Amino acid sequence: MPKAGIIYNDEKPIATRVAAELRDKLKSRGWEIVMETGRGGLLGYSKPNRPVCHTRIEQLVPPHFDEDLSFAIVLGGDGTVLAAFRQLAPCGIPLLTINTGHMGFLTETYVNHLPQAVEKLLQHDYEIEARSMLTVQLFREDNLLWEALCLNEMVVHREPLTSMCHFEIQIGRHAAVDIAADGVIVSTPTGSTAYSLSAGGPVVTPDVPVMQLAPICPHSLASRALVFSDTETVNIFPATPNRMVMVVDGNAGCYVLPEDRIHIEKSPYTARFIRLQPPEFFRILREKLGWGLPHIAKPTSVELP
C-alpha cells in the first residue's frame, strides 16, 4: 500500500477541514495516510530564565513519517511550509505546498486548485525542485546548546533598548571582519526574498549555490550585503557586552551571550518542493512582489483646454 503524509496548520479552520477531507479521499484510493500539524516544526523562543531551547534537528521528524512516504502535502501559509521542512527534510520527503494563508510565497498552488493538484500528484506528473538549507548552531565554549534547520534565514540582532552591536564574522578561512549594526542576516537563495530583501540585500535565484550576509541598519556606508559560496562556513562572534537574540526562519530563537559562537553551514538536507509546472522564479517575483511589471506609458501629447 502506498503511503503519504499531510502536514497542516491546525490554527486555520480551512486547513483543518481540508486536511480531513484530503485524508479520506486518499484513503479511498488505497493510500495509507499519516497526519501531523506544523506545530512540531515550531521550535519556540527561549526565555530569560531558560536561555536555551534545544531540540536536535533529527528529533523533529514526526512519528510514522519516514522514507517510505512517497510525498507529503502541506496545508497552510509560508510559516507552515517552513515548519514542515524542518520536520521532514531529514527524511528527504518531497512536499506539495498548498496555500491557505495570505502571501504564500513558498507555496505551489492555492487550496481551490487542490483537486487538480492531487490528480497530477497521483499520476506522477510533477517535478522536484531541491533548495538548499542551512544548519544553524549555537556553541558556548565547545558545547552545542541549540541548533535548527533553516530554509530562509538566520538573524542575530540586538534586544530592544540596547545600543548598536558589533559582530566579528569569519567566512571560511578568510580573516574576520567587524560589522557594526543592529543585527546581521545570513540567508539562503530562498531567503533572499524574505527578511534579507527588506534589509537591502539582492534577490538570488534558487539554483545559485551561495549564501548571503546582510547587515541590518549598519553604521557604515561600506557595509553592504555580501554573496559568497555556500561551501564556506560562517562563524559569528558577538563583540559586544549586550545579550542578543538569534531567530531562525522567523519562528524559532534563543539568546546569544557575549562568549557564544554562532556556526552556520550548508545543511546535508535539502528542501524538496513538488512542482506541478516547471519552476519559473521570475513569474513568482512578478506575482508576489510585483517585480518587473510593465509601467503605465505616459501620453505622447497633452491637449490643453
Coordinates of N, CA and C in Angstrom, one line a residue, residues 163-248:
S163 N 22.1 49.3 22.7 CA 22.8 50.1 21.7 C 23.2 49.3 20.5
M164 N 23.8 49.9 19.5 CA 24.2 49.2 18.3 C 25.2 48.1 18.7
C165 N 25.2 47.0 18.0 CA 26.1 45.9 18.3 C 27.3 45.8 17.3
H166 N 28.3 45.1 17.8 CA 29.4 44.8 16.9 C 29.5 43.2 16.8
F167 N 29.8 42.8 15.5 CA 29.8 41.4 15.2 C 31.2 41.1 14.6
E168 N 31.9 40.1 15.1 CA 33.1 39.6 14.4 C 32.6 38.4 13.6
I169 N 32.8 38.5 12.3 CA 32.3 37.5 11.4 C 33.4 36.9 10.6
Q170 N 33.5 35.6 10.6 CA 34.5 34.9 9.8 C 33.9 34.0 8.8
I171 N 34.2 34.2 7.6 CA 33.7 33.3 6.5 C 34.8 32.4 6.0
G172 N 34.6 31.1 6.2 CA 35.6 30.2 5.8 C 37.0 30.4 6.5
R173 N 38.1 30.4 5.7 CA 39.4 30.7 6.3 C 39.8 32.2 6.1
H174 N 38.9 33.0 5.6 CA 39.2 34.4 5.5 C 39.3 35.1 6.8
A175 N 40.0 36.2 6.8 CA 40.1 37.0 8.0 C 38.8 37.5 8.5
A176 N 38.6 37.5 9.8 CA 37.4 38.0 10.4 C 37.2 39.5 10.1
V177 N 35.9 39.9 10.0 CA 35.6 41.3 9.8 C 34.7 41.8 10.9
D178 N 34.7 43.1 11.2 CA 33.9 43.7 12.2 C 32.8 44.4 11.5
I179 N 31.5 44.2 11.9 CA 30.4 44.9 11.4 C 29.6 45.5 12.6
A180 N 29.4 46.8 12.5 CA 28.6 47.5 13.5 C 27.2 47.7 12.9
A181 N 26.2 47.2 13.6 CA 24.9 47.2 13.0 C 23.9 46.8 14.1
D182 N 22.6 46.9 13.8 CA 21.6 46.5 14.7 C 21.5 44.9 14.7
G183 N 22.0 44.3 13.6 CA 22.0 42.9 13.5 C 22.5 42.5 12.2
V184 N 22.6 41.1 12.0 CA 23.1 40.6 10.7 C 22.2 39.5 10.3
I185 N 22.0 39.3 9.0 CA 21.2 38.2 8.4 C 22.1 37.3 7.6
V186 N 22.0 36.0 7.7 CA 22.7 35.1 6.8 C 21.5 34.3 6.2
S187 N 21.4 34.3 4.9 CA 20.3 33.7 4.2 C 20.7 32.8 3.1
T188 N 19.8 31.9 2.7 CA 19.9 31.1 1.5 C 19.3 31.8 0.3
P189 N 19.5 31.3 -0.9 CA 18.8 32.0 -2.0 C 17.3 32.0 -1.8
T190 N 16.7 31.0 -1.2 CA 15.3 31.1 -0.9 C 15.0 32.2 0.0
G191 N 15.8 32.5 1.0 CA 15.6 33.5 1.9 C 15.9 34.9 1.4
S192 N 16.5 35.0 0.2 CA 16.9 36.3 -0.3 C 15.6 37.2 -0.6
T193 N 14.5 36.5 -0.7 CA 13.2 37.3 -1.0 C 12.5 37.5 0.3
A194 N 13.1 37.2 1.5 CA 12.4 37.4 2.7 C 13.0 38.6 3.5
Y195 N 13.5 38.4 4.7 CA 14.0 39.5 5.5 C 15.2 40.2 4.9
S196 N 16.0 39.4 4.2 CA 17.2 40.0 3.6 C 16.8 41.0 2.5
L197 N 15.8 40.8 1.8 CA 15.3 41.7 0.8 C 14.9 43.0 1.5
S198 N 14.2 43.0 2.6 CA 13.8 44.2 3.3 C 15.0 44.9 3.8
A199 N 16.1 44.2 4.1 CA 17.3 44.8 4.6 C 18.3 45.4 3.5
G200 N 17.8 45.3 2.3 CA 18.6 45.8 1.1 C 19.4 44.8 0.4
G201 N 19.3 43.6 0.7 CA 20.0 42.5 0.0 C 19.5 42.2 -1.4
P202 N 20.3 41.7 -2.2 CA 19.9 41.3 -3.6 C 19.0 40.1 -3.6
V203 N 18.2 39.9 -4.6 CA 17.4 38.7 -4.9 C 18.3 37.7 -5.6
V204 N 18.4 36.5 -5.1 CA 19.2 35.5 -5.7 C 18.3 34.3 -6.2
T205 N 18.5 33.9 -7.4 CA 17.7 32.8 -7.9 C 18.0 31.5 -7.2
P206 N 17.0 30.6 -7.0 CA 17.2 29.5 -6.1 C 18.3 28.5 -6.5
D207 N 18.7 28.5 -7.8 CA 19.6 27.5 -8.3 C 21.1 27.9 -8.1
V208 N 21.3 29.1 -7.5 CA 22.7 29.6 -7.4 C 23.2 29.1 -6.0
P209 N 24.4 28.4 -6.0 CA 24.9 27.7 -4.8 C 25.6 28.7 -3.9
V210 N 24.9 29.6 -3.3 CA 25.5 30.7 -2.5 C 24.8 30.9 -1.2
M211 N 25.4 31.6 -0.2 CA 24.8 32.2 0.9 C 24.9 33.7 0.8
Q212 N 24.2 34.4 1.6 CA 24.2 35.9 1.6 C 24.3 36.4 3.0
L213 N 25.1 37.4 3.2 CA 25.3 38.1 4.5 C 24.8 39.5 4.3
A214 N 23.8 39.9 5.1 CA 23.3 41.3 5.0 C 23.2 41.9 6.4
P215 N 23.9 43.1 6.6 CA 23.8 43.8 7.8 C 22.4 44.5 8.0
I216 N 21.9 44.6 9.2 CA 20.7 45.4 9.4 C 21.0 46.7 10.0
C217 N 20.6 47.8 9.3 CA 20.9 49.2 9.7 C 22.4 49.3 10.1
P218 N 23.3 49.1 9.2 CA 24.7 49.2 9.5 C 25.1 50.6 9.8
H219 N 26.1 50.8 10.6 CA 26.7 52.1 10.9 C 27.9 52.4 10.1
S220 N 27.8 52.1 8.8 CA 28.9 52.4 7.9 C 28.4 52.4 6.5
L221 N 28.9 53.3 5.7 CA 28.5 53.3 4.2 C 29.1 52.2 3.5
A222 N 30.1 51.6 4.1 CA 30.8 50.5 3.4 C 30.2 49.1 3.7
S223 N 29.3 49.1 4.6 CA 28.7 47.8 5.0 C 27.5 47.5 4.1
R224 N 27.7 46.5 3.2 CA 26.7 46.1 2.3 C 26.5 44.6 2.2
A225 N 25.5 44.1 1.6 CA 25.3 42.7 1.5 C 26.4 42.0 0.8
L226 N 26.7 40.8 1.2 CA 27.8 40.0 0.6 C 27.3 38.7 0.2
V227 N 27.6 38.3 -1.0 CA 27.2 37.0 -1.5 C 28.4 36.1 -1.7
F228 N 28.4 34.9 -1.2 CA 29.6 34.0 -1.2 C 29.2 32.6 -1.4
S229 N 30.1 31.7 -1.7 CA 29.9 30.3 -2.0 C 29.3 29.6 -0.7
D230 N 28.3 28.7 -1.0 CA 27.7 28.0 0.2 C 28.6 26.8 0.6
T231 N 29.8 26.7 0.0 CA 30.7 25.7 0.6 C 31.5 26.2 1.8
E232 N 31.4 27.5 2.0 CA 32.1 28.2 3.1 C 31.2 28.0 4.4
T233 N 31.9 28.0 5.5 CA 31.2 28.1 6.8 C 31.2 29.5 7.3
V234 N 30.3 29.8 8.2 CA 30.2 31.2 8.8 C 30.2 31.0 10.3
N235 N 31.1 31.8 10.9 CA 31.1 31.9 12.4 C 30.9 33.3 12.8
I236 N 30.0 33.5 13.7 CA 29.7 34.9 14.2 C 30.0 34.9 15.7
F237 N 30.8 35.9 16.1 CA 31.2 36.1 17.5 C 30.6 37.5 17.9
P238 N 29.7 37.5 18.9 CA 29.3 38.8 19.4 C 30.4 39.6 20.0
A239 N 30.7 40.8 19.5 CA 31.8 41.6 20.0 C 31.2 42.8 20.8
T240 N 30.3 42.4 21.7 CA 29.5 43.5 22.4 C 29.2 42.9 23.8
P241 N 29.1 43.7 24.8 CA 28.7 43.1 26.2 C 27.2 42.8 26.3
N242 N 26.4 43.2 25.3 CA 25.0 43.1 25.5 C 24.5 41.7 25.0
R243 N 23.5 41.2 25.7 CA 22.9 39.9 25.2 C 22.1 40.2 23.9
M244 N 22.2 39.2 23.0 CA 21.4 39.4 21.8 C 20.4 38.2 21.6
V245 N 19.7 38.3 20.5 CA 18.7 37.3 20.2 C 19.0 36.7 18.8
M246 N 18.9 35.4 18.7 CA 19.0 34.8 17.4 C 17.7 34.2 17.0
V247 N 17.2 34.4 15.8 CA 16.0 33.9 15.3 C 16.2 33.2 14.0
V248 N 15.6 32.0 13.8 CA 15.7 31.2 12.6 C 14.4 31.1 11.9

